[in-house]
Tab-separated table of C-alpha atoms in Angstrom:
chain	number	residue	atom	x	y	z
A	1	MET	CA	4.456	-0.454	-31.247
A	2	TRP	CA	1.349	1.524	-30.227
A	3	GLY	CA	2.015	4.063	-33.055
A	4	MET	CA	3.032	1.448	-35.750
A	5	LEU	CA	-0.488	-0.276	-34.912
A	6	VAL	CA	-2.461	3.020	-35.343
A	7	ALA	CA	-0.509	3.752	-38.636
A	8	TRP	CA	-1.344	0.249	-39.886
A	9	GLY	CA	-4.813	0.717	-39.083
A	10	GLU	CA	-5.175	3.886	-41.085
A	11	TRP	CA	-3.288	2.542	-43.927
A	12	MET	CA	-5.771	-0.626	-43.940
A	13	LYS	CA	-8.746	1.741	-44.065
A	14	VAL	CA	-7.633	2.927	-47.509
A	15	ASN	CA	-6.176	-0.571	-48.684
A	16	THR	CA	-9.119	-2.801	-47.836
A	17	PHE	CA	-8.241	-5.588	-50.104
A	18	ASP	CA	-7.313	-7.811	-46.985
A	19	LYS	CA	-10.483	-7.750	-44.526
A	20	LYS	CA	-8.876	-10.343	-42.450
A	21	LEU	CA	-5.832	-8.191	-41.568
A	22	PHE	CA	-8.064	-5.025	-40.982
A	23	GLN	CA	-10.180	-7.418	-38.415
A	24	LEU	CA	-6.950	-8.403	-36.784
A	25	TYR	CA	-5.967	-4.810	-36.165
A	26	HIS	CA	-9.142	-4.076	-34.585
A	27	ILE	CA	-8.755	-7.075	-32.200
A	28	ILE	CA	-5.241	-5.959	-31.234
A	29	MET	CA	-6.448	-2.448	-30.706
A	30	SER	CA	-9.644	-3.389	-28.657
A	31	LYS	CA	-7.985	-5.691	-26.379
A	32	LEU	CA	-6.277	-2.792	-24.174
A	33	ASN	CA	-8.483	0.421	-24.044
A	34	LEU	CA	-9.916	2.579	-21.241
A	35	TYR	CA	-13.420	1.400	-21.536
A	36	LYS	CA	-12.423	-2.353	-21.287
A	37	LEU	CA	-10.160	-1.468	-18.347
A	38	GLN	CA	-12.793	0.164	-16.455
A	39	GLU	CA	-15.203	-2.788	-17.259
A	40	LYS	CA	-12.860	-5.272	-15.917
A	41	PHE	CA	-11.732	-3.392	-12.958
A	42	GLY	CA	-15.385	-2.705	-12.192
A	43	GLU	CA	-16.101	-6.315	-12.096
A	44	ILE	CA	-13.313	-6.888	-9.499
A	45	LYS	CA	-13.793	-3.684	-7.758
A	46	LYS	CA	-10.318	-2.306	-8.376
A	47	SER	CA	-9.317	1.270	-9.113
A	48	ILE	CA	-5.560	1.067	-8.397
A	49	PHE	CA	-3.159	-0.944	-10.708
A	50	THR	CA	0.127	-1.603	-11.959
A	51	PRO	CA	1.500	-2.318	-15.421
A	52	GLN	CA	1.907	-6.040	-14.366
A	53	ASP	CA	-1.935	-6.026	-13.678
A	54	LEU	CA	-2.690	-4.805	-17.209
A	55	LYS	CA	-0.234	-7.548	-18.541
A	56	LEU	CA	-2.144	-10.300	-16.874
A	57	LEU	CA	-5.657	-8.863	-17.818
A	58	PHE	CA	-5.049	-8.320	-21.506
A	59	TYR	CA	-2.024	-10.386	-22.221
A	60	ALA	CA	-0.371	-7.103	-23.789
A	61	ASN	CA	3.234	-6.603	-24.087
A	62	ASP	CA	5.380	-3.964	-22.269
A	63	ARG	CA	5.576	-1.387	-25.128
A	64	ALA	CA	1.828	-1.450	-25.719
A	65	ILE	CA	1.050	-1.184	-21.976
A	66	ASN	CA	3.500	1.810	-21.667
A	67	GLY	CA	1.984	3.507	-24.729
A	68	PHE	CA	-1.563	3.060	-23.296
A	69	LEU	CA	-0.478	4.436	-19.872
A	70	THR	CA	1.316	7.475	-21.317
A	71	TYR	CA	-1.508	8.419	-23.725
A	72	ASN	CA	-4.234	8.116	-21.084
A	73	ASN	CA	-2.205	9.809	-18.571
A	74	LYS	CA	-1.492	12.788	-20.791
A	75	LYS	CA	-5.428	12.828	-21.413
A	76	GLY	CA	-6.105	12.877	-17.736
A	77	LYS	CA	-7.999	9.751	-17.877
A	78	ILE	CA	-5.340	7.872	-15.937
A	79	LEU	CA	-3.492	9.082	-12.963
A	80	LYS	CA	0.203	8.263	-12.054
A	81	LEU	CA	0.457	7.746	-8.510
A	82	LYS	CA	3.906	7.118	-8.532
A	83	LYS	CA	6.371	5.124	-10.607
A	84	GLY	CA	4.748	1.837	-11.431
A	85	LEU	CA	1.472	2.645	-9.756
A	86	TYR	CA	-1.686	4.096	-11.561
A	87	GLY	CA	-5.204	4.905	-10.852
A	88	ILE	CA	-8.309	5.470	-13.017
A	89	SER	CA	-9.287	9.209	-12.950
A	90	LYS	CA	-12.352	10.199	-10.944
A	91	SER	CA	-12.140	7.112	-8.866
A	92	ASN	CA	-12.257	7.084	-4.901
A	93	PHE	CA	-8.973	5.943	-4.050
A	94	SER	CA	-8.369	4.024	-0.748
A	95	SER	CA	-5.277	5.586	0.920
A	96	ASN	CA	-4.618	2.591	3.004
A	97	LEU	CA	-4.523	0.394	-0.235
A	98	ILE	CA	-2.135	2.796	-1.900
A	99	ALA	CA	0.040	2.542	1.238
A	100	ASN	CA	0.230	-1.213	0.786
A	101	LEU	CA	0.934	-0.996	-2.993
A	102	ALA	CA	3.296	1.941	-3.195
A	103	TYR	CA	5.949	0.235	-1.247
A	104	LYS	CA	6.112	-3.453	-0.763
A	105	PRO	CA	6.583	-5.301	1.582
A	106	SER	CA	4.649	-3.158	4.083
A	107	TYR	CA	1.766	-3.172	6.297
A	108	ILE	CA	-0.101	-0.230	8.187
A	109	SER	CA	1.129	0.068	11.802
A	110	PHE	CA	2.377	2.574	14.564
A	111	GLU	CA	0.000	5.525	15.174
A	112	THR	CA	-2.140	4.920	11.930
A	113	ALA	CA	-3.063	1.504	13.315
A	114	LEU	CA	-3.355	2.500	16.864
A	115	SER	CA	-5.737	5.288	15.974
A	116	TYR	CA	-7.691	2.831	13.565
A	117	TYR	CA	-8.241	0.532	16.737
A	118	HIS	CA	-9.235	3.645	18.714
A	119	LEU	CA	-6.190	2.970	21.082
A	120	ILE	CA	-5.314	6.762	20.735
A	121	PRO	CA	-7.985	9.398	20.411
A	122	GLU	CA	-6.187	11.664	17.842
A	123	THR	CA	-6.910	11.410	14.054
A	124	VAL	CA	-3.497	10.557	12.217
A	125	TYR	CA	-3.337	12.175	8.855
A	126	SER	CA	-0.208	10.291	7.637
A	127	ILE	CA	-0.562	6.658	6.657
A	128	ILE	CA	2.361	5.185	8.615
A	129	SER	CA	3.389	1.762	7.721
A	130	ALA	CA	6.075	-0.768	8.672
A	131	THR	CA	8.485	-2.174	6.107
A	132	SER	CA	11.365	-4.691	6.120
A	133	LYS	CA	12.970	-2.391	3.337
A	134	ALA	CA	14.605	1.127	3.843
A	135	SER	CA	12.530	3.849	5.292
A	136	ARG	CA	10.642	6.044	2.898
A	137	GLU	CA	8.325	9.085	2.763
A	138	TRP	CA	6.384	10.782	0.083
A	139	ASN	CA	3.072	12.561	-0.723
A	140	MET	CA	0.581	11.323	-3.133
A	141	GLN	CA	-2.904	12.578	-3.939
A	142	ASN	CA	-2.548	14.952	-0.956
A	143	THR	CA	-1.782	12.327	1.625
A	144	ASN	CA	1.603	11.641	3.360
A	145	TYR	CA	2.906	8.144	3.232
A	146	VAL	CA	5.563	7.229	5.828
A	147	TYR	CA	7.303	3.759	5.871
A	148	ARG	CA	9.410	2.988	8.947
A	149	SER	CA	12.024	0.211	8.508
A	150	ILE	CA	11.881	-2.667	11.076
A	151	LYS	CA	14.119	-5.844	11.152
A	152	LYS	CA	13.136	-8.700	8.906
A	153	GLU	CA	12.648	-10.941	11.935
A	154	ALA	CA	10.127	-8.564	13.188
A	155	TYR	CA	8.002	-8.287	10.136
A	156	ALA	CA	5.085	-10.258	11.406
A	157	GLY	CA	1.902	-9.595	13.242
A	158	TYR	CA	-0.177	-8.149	10.568
A	159	ILE	CA	-3.609	-9.189	9.061
A	160	ILE	CA	-6.004	-8.653	6.225
A	161	LYS	CA	-8.857	-6.293	7.029
A	162	THR	CA	-11.640	-4.753	4.820
A	163	ILE	CA	-11.043	-0.878	5.275
A	164	GLU	CA	-12.937	1.516	2.989
A	165	ASN	CA	-14.294	-1.444	0.898
A	166	GLU	CA	-10.719	-2.433	0.149
A	167	GLN	CA	-8.627	-5.447	1.654
A	168	VAL	CA	-5.490	-4.185	3.251
A	169	LEU	CA	-2.622	-5.427	5.482
A	170	ILE	CA	-2.624	-3.696	8.827
A	171	ALA	CA	-0.746	-4.593	12.103
A	172	THR	CA	-2.732	-6.215	14.977
A	173	PRO	CA	-3.439	-3.904	17.905
A	174	GLU	CA	-0.418	-5.673	19.800
A	175	LYS	CA	1.965	-5.530	16.941
A	176	ALA	CA	1.087	-1.851	16.220
A	177	LEU	CA	2.008	-1.122	19.939
A	178	ALA	CA	5.208	-3.234	19.558
A	179	ASP	CA	6.487	-1.468	16.603
A	180	TYR	CA	5.495	1.801	18.468
A	181	CYS	CA	7.546	0.868	21.551
A	182	TYR	CA	10.411	-0.052	19.334
A	183	PHE	CA	10.522	3.252	17.784
A	184	ILE	CA	10.161	5.152	20.971
A	185	TYR	CA	13.265	3.016	22.062
A	186	LEU	CA	15.197	3.942	18.944
A	187	GLY	CA	14.382	7.723	19.616
A	188	LYS	CA	12.601	7.893	16.232
A	189	ILE	CA	9.369	8.681	17.949
A	190	LYS	CA	10.103	11.512	20.352
A	191	GLU	CA	7.180	11.570	22.736
A	192	TRP	CA	5.177	8.708	24.144
A	193	ASN	CA	1.411	9.195	23.858
A	194	SER	CA	0.015	9.367	27.325
A	195	ARG	CA	-3.575	8.781	26.233
A	196	LEU	CA	-2.914	5.544	24.863
A	197	GLU	CA	-5.516	3.125	26.018
A	198	LEU	CA	-4.104	-0.118	27.001
A	199	LYS	CA	-7.060	-2.021	28.822
A	200	ASP	CA	-8.005	-4.122	25.800
A	201	ILE	CA	-4.282	-4.987	24.743
A	202	ASN	CA	-3.328	-8.650	25.063
A	203	LEU	CA	-0.028	-8.171	26.948
A	204	LYS	CA	1.207	-11.603	26.337
A	205	LYS	CA	1.111	-10.855	22.716
A	206	VAL	CA	3.069	-7.713	23.071
A	207	LYS	CA	5.626	-9.664	24.705
A	208	GLU	CA	5.957	-12.080	21.986
A	209	TYR	CA	6.191	-9.382	19.244
A	210	LEU	CA	8.725	-7.462	21.314
A	211	LYS	CA	10.998	-10.617	21.407
A	212	LEU	CA	11.139	-10.551	17.619
A	213	PHE	CA	13.217	-7.284	17.782
A	214	ASN	CA	15.654	-9.549	19.834
A	215	ASN	CA	16.932	-6.446	21.991
A	216	ARG	CA	16.437	-6.846	25.675
A	217	LYS	CA	17.447	-3.231	26.227
A	218	ILE	CA	14.025	-2.385	24.898
A	219	ILE	CA	12.504	-3.859	28.272
A	220	ASN	CA	14.998	-1.864	30.356
A	221	PHE	CA	14.186	1.258	28.373
A	222	ILE	CA	10.569	0.944	28.852
A	223	LYS	CA	10.816	0.305	32.451
A	224	LYS	CA	13.121	3.295	33.083
A	225	TYR	CA	11.677	5.819	31.015
A	226	LEU	CA	8.055	5.034	30.134
A	227	PRO	CA	6.113	4.448	33.503
A	228	GLN	CA	2.906	4.387	31.544
A	229	LEU	CA	3.987	0.940	30.429
A	230	CYS	CA	4.526	-0.614	33.690
A	231	LEU	CA	1.888	-3.056	33.132
A	232	ILE	CA	3.499	-4.250	29.967
A	233	VAL	CA	6.901	-4.543	31.543
A	234	ASN	CA	5.638	-6.645	34.500
A	235	CYS	CA	4.009	-8.932	31.902
A	236	LEU	CA	7.461	-9.006	29.869
A	237	ILE	CA	9.482	-9.795	32.968
A	238	GLY	CA	7.149	-12.448	34.292
């Protein structure tokens, strides 16, 4: 489709007997171009997008969109972050937004969220998210993205926050802690962070979120192996 339109346009330059057709060609070609893309995304402050976004913005078909993306990716003007996810080159990408968009449904949680809320002192260099789908991990734009699978019933407790000028889905402090405790119980996080700050945590909310995992053994495990969480355990038992 893309190549046919270009060829048609070149032919029409020579055979200008039908100016209306030539004008139609320019209308079609001008609808989906990099300048228009940057202009529209600048208006809505968007730098990461999917082919579906282009379809909604430009009313273009799949072949035209694929041709546009392939051409500009080869030219280095558009980056392919992963299959079905693209970014405009030289943009400042939000790694948190990429985490949300790269694998759906997901929200930022675990150590990444705990660090964001200053509940642990360490900087977490991976973006760790919870998902109701299978666990995944990959590297994009020199950032490691980790997705940890949780039960669908426990896929809750996240909010929208503006981080790095982008609206992203992130766990509440209490849900981030509940997710973290659950993975400690599963043995998928090997060591409890002894420097985790709990004084501002709403323990009743932690209790409600842990209930979503529908596993009473988590409470017994915390009581036996994680003395740092005695305060939470007492709240849960009460």
